[in-house]
mmCIF file of C-alpha atoms in Angstrom:
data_model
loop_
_atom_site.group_PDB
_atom_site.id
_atom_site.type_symbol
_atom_site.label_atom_id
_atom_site.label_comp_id
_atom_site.label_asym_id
_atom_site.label_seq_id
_atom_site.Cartn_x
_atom_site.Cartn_y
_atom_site.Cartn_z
ATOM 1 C CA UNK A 1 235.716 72.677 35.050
ATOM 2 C CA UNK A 2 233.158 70.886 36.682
ATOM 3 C CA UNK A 3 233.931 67.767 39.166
ATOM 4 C CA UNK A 4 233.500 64.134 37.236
ATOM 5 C CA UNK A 5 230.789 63.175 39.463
ATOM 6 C CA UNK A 6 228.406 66.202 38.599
ATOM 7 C CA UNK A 7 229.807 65.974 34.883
ATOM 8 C CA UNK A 8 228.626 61.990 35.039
ATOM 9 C CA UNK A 9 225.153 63.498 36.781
ATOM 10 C CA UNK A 10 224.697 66.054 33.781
ATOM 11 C CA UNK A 11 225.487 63.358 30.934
ATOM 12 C CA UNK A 12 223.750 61.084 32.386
ATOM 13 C CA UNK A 13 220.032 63.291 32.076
ATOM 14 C CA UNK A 14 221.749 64.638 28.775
ATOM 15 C CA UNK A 15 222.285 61.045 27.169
ATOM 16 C CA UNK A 16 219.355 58.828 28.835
ATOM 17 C CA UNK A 17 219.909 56.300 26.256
ATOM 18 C CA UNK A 18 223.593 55.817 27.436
ATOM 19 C CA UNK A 19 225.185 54.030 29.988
ATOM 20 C CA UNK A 20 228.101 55.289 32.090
ATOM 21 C CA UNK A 21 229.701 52.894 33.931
ATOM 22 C CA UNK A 22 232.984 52.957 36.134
ATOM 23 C CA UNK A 23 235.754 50.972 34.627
ATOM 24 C CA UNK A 24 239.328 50.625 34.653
ATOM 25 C CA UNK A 25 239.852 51.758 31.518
ATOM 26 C CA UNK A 26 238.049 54.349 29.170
ATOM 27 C CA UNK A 27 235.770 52.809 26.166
ATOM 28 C CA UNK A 28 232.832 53.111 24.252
ATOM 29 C CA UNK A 29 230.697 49.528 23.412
ATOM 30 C CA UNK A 30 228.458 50.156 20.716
ATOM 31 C CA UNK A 31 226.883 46.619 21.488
ATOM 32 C CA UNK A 32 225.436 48.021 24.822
ATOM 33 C CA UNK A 33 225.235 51.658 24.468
ATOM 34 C CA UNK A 34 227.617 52.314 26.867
ATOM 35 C CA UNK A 35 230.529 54.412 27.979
ATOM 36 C CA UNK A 36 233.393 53.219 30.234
ATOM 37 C CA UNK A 37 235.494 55.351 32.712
ATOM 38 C CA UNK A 38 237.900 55.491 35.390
ATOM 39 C CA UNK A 39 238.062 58.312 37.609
ATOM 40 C CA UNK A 40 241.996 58.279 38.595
ATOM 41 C CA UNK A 41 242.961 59.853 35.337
ATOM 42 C CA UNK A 42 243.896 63.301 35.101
ATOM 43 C CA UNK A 43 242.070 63.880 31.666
ATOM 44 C CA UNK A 44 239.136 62.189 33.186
ATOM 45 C CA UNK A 45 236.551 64.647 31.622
ATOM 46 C CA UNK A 46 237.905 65.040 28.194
ATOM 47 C CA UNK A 47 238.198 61.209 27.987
ATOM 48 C CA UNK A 48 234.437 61.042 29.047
ATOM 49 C CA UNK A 49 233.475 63.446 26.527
ATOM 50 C CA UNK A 50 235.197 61.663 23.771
ATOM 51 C CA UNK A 51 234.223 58.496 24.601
ATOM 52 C CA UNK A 52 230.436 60.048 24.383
ATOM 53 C CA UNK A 53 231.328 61.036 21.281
ATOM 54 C CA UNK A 54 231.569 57.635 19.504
ATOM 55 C CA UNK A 55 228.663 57.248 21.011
ATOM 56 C CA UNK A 56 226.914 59.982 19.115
ATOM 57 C CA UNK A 57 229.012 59.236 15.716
ATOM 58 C CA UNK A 58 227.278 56.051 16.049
ATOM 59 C CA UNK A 59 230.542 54.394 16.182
ATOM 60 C CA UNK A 60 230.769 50.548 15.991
ATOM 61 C CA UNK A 61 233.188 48.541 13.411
ATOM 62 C CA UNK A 62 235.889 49.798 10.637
ATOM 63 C CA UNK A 63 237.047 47.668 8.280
ATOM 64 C CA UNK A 64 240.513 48.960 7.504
ATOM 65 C CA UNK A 65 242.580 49.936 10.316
ATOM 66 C CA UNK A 66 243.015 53.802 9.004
ATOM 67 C CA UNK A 67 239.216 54.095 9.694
ATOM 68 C CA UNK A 68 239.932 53.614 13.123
ATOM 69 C CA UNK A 69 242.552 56.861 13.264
ATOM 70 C CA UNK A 70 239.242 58.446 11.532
ATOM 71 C CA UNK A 71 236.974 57.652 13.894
ATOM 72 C CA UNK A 72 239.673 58.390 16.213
ATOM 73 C CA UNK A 73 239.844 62.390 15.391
ATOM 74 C CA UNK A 74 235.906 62.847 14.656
ATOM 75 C CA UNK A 75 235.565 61.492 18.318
ATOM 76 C CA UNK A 76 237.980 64.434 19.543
ATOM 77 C CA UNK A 77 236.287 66.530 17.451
ATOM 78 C CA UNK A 78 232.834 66.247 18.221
ATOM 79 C CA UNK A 79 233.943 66.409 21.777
ATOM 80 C CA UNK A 80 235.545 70.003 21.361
ATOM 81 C CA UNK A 81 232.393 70.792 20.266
ATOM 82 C CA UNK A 82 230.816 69.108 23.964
ATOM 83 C CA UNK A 83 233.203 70.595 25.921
ATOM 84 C CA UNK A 84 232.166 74.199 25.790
ATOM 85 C CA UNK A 85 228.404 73.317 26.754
ATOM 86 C CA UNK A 86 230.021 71.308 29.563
ATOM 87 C CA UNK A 87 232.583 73.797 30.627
ATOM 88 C CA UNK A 88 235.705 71.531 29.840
ATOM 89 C CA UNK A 89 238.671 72.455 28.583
ATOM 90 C CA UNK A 90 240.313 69.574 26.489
ATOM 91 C CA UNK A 91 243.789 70.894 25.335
ATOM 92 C CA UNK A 92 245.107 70.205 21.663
ATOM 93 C CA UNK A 93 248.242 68.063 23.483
ATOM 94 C CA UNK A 94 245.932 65.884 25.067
ATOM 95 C CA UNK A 95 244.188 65.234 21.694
ATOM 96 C CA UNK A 96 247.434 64.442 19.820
ATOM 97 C CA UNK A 97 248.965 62.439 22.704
ATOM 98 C CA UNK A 98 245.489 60.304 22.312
ATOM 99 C CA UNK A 99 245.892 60.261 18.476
ATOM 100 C CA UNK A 100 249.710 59.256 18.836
ATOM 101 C CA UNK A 101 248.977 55.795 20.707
ATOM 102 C CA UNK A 102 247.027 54.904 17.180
ATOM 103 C CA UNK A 103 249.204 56.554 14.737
ATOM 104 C CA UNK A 104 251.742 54.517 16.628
ATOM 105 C CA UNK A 105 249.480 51.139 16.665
ATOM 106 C CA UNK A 106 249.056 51.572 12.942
ATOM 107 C CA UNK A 107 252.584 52.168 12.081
ATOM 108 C CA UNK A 108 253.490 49.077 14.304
ATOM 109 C CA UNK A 109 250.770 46.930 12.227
ATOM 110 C CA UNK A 110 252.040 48.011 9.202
ATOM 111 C CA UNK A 111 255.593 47.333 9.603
ATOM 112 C CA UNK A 112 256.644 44.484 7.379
ATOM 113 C CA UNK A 113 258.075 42.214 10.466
ATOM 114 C CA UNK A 114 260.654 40.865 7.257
ATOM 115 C CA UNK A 115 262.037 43.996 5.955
ATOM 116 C CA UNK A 116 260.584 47.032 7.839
ATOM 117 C CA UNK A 117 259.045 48.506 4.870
ATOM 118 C CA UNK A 118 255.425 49.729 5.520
ATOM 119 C CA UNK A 119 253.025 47.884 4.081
ATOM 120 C CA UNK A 120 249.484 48.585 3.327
ATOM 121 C CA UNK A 121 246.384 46.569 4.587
ATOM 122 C CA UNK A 122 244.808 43.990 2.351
ATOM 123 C CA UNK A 123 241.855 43.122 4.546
ATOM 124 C CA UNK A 124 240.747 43.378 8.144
ATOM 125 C CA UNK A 125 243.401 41.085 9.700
ATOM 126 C CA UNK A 126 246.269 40.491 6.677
ATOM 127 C CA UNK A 127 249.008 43.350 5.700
ATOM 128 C CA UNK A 128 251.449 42.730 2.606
ATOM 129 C CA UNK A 129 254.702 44.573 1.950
ATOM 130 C CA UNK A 130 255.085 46.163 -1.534
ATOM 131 C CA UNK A 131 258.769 46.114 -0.703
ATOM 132 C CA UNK A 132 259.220 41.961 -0.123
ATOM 133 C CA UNK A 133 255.858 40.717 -0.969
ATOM 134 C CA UNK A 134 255.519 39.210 2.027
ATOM 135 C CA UNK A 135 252.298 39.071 4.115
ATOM 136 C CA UNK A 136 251.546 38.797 7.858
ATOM 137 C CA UNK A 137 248.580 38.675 9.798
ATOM 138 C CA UNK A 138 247.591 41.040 12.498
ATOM 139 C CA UNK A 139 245.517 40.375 15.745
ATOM 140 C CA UNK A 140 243.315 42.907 17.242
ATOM 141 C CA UNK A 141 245.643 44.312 19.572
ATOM 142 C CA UNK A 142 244.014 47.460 20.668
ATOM 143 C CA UNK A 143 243.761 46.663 24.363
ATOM 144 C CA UNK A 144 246.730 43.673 24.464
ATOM 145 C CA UNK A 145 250.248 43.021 23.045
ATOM 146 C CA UNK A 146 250.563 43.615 19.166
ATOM 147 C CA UNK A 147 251.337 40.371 17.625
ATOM 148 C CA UNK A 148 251.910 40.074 13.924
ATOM 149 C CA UNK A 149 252.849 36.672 12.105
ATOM 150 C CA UNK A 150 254.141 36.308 8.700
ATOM 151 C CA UNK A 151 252.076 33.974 6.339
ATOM 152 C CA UNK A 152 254.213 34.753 2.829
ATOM 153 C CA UNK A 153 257.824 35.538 2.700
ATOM 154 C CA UNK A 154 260.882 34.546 4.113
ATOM 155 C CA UNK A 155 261.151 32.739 6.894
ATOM 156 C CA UNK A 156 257.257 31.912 7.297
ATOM 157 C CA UNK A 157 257.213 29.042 9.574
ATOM 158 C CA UNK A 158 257.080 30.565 13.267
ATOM 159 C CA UNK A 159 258.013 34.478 12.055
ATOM 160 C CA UNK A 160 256.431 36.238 14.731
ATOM 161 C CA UNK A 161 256.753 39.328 15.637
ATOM 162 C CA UNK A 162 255.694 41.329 18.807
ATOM 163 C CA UNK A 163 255.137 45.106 19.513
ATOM 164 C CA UNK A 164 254.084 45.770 23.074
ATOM 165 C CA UNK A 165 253.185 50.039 22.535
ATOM 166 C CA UNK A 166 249.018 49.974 22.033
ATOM 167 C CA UNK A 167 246.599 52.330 21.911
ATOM 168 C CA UNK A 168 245.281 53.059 25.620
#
C-alpha cells in the first residue's frame, strides 16, 4: 500500500480538477471541488479514495435521507474499483463500519421521539410516525448532535429529543 503522501501526489496529477486539502475530518464539498483529509487515521487511504469517489459520482444534495445511505455505498463502491489501480486494500469491515454510522443516523432520525415506532420521511427536514401520527422535525446532524423536535403529537410544546451517535 502506498504511503498517503505519494497516494495524495498520484491523485493529485490523476484528478487535476480536484482539490485535496488536509483537514480534521474526511469530506467531499461539491461546492469547491474538493476533498478533505486527515492523515492520523488508520484507514487514511480508503477514506481518501472514497471521498474521491463522490467526487466522481458527481455527488452534491439528496433529498430524502435514504439517498444519502445510497450515495453512501456507490462511494465505497466506486472506490473498490480505485483501489486496485492505486494498490489499496480497503477491507469489506471497514466499508460496513462506514455504512453503520448512517444506517445508525437514519434509524436515529426516524425514530418517532413519542412512541419509538419508525417513521418514514415526509420531506427533507419533517418525519411522521404511521404508528402515533405524530411529526418531528430533523436538523442536519451529519457532523453535530442529532436533534429532533416534535411539531404534531403529544406533548408538542418543547418535545425534544437528542441522539448524540452521527455519522463520522
Amino acid at each position: 500500500m502506498p504511503s498517503m503522501p505519494s497516494l495524495l501526489t498520484t491523485l493529485k496529477v490523476d484528478y487535476p480538477t480536484i482539490t485535496f486539502e488536509e483537514s480534521d475530518q474526511f469530506s467531499w464539498s461539491p461546492d469547491h471541488q474538493m476533498v478533505t483529509y486527515t492523515l492520523s487515521d488508520p484507514h487514511a487511504p480508503e477514506l481518501l479514495l472514497h471521498e474521491l469517489s463522490h467526487g466522481l459520482l458527481r455527488h452534491h444534495d439528496y433529498q430524502r435521507d435514504v439517498e444519502l445511505l445510497g450515495m453512501e455505498r456507490a462511494a465505497w463502491d466506486t472506490a473498490c474499483e480505485l483501489a486496485g489501480t492505486y494498490a489499496i486494500a480497503i477491507d469489506d469491515d471497514t466499508i460496513e463500519d462506514n455504512l453503520d454510522t448512517y444506517r445508525e443516523w437514519l434509524h436515529a432520525r426516524s425514530t418517532c421521539p413519542q412512541c419509538t415506532a419508525t417513521g418514514y420521511q415526509i420531506n427533507q427536514t419533517t418525519y411522521e410516525c404511521p404508528a402515533c401520527l405524530a411529526q418531528w422535525r430533523v436538523n442536519e446532524a451529519r457532523s453535530c448532535e442529532l436533534r429532533r423536535y416534535t411539531t404534531k403529537g403529544r406533548d408538542t410544546l418543547q418535545n425534544r429529543v437528542t441522539t448524540k451517535k452521527n455519522p463520522a
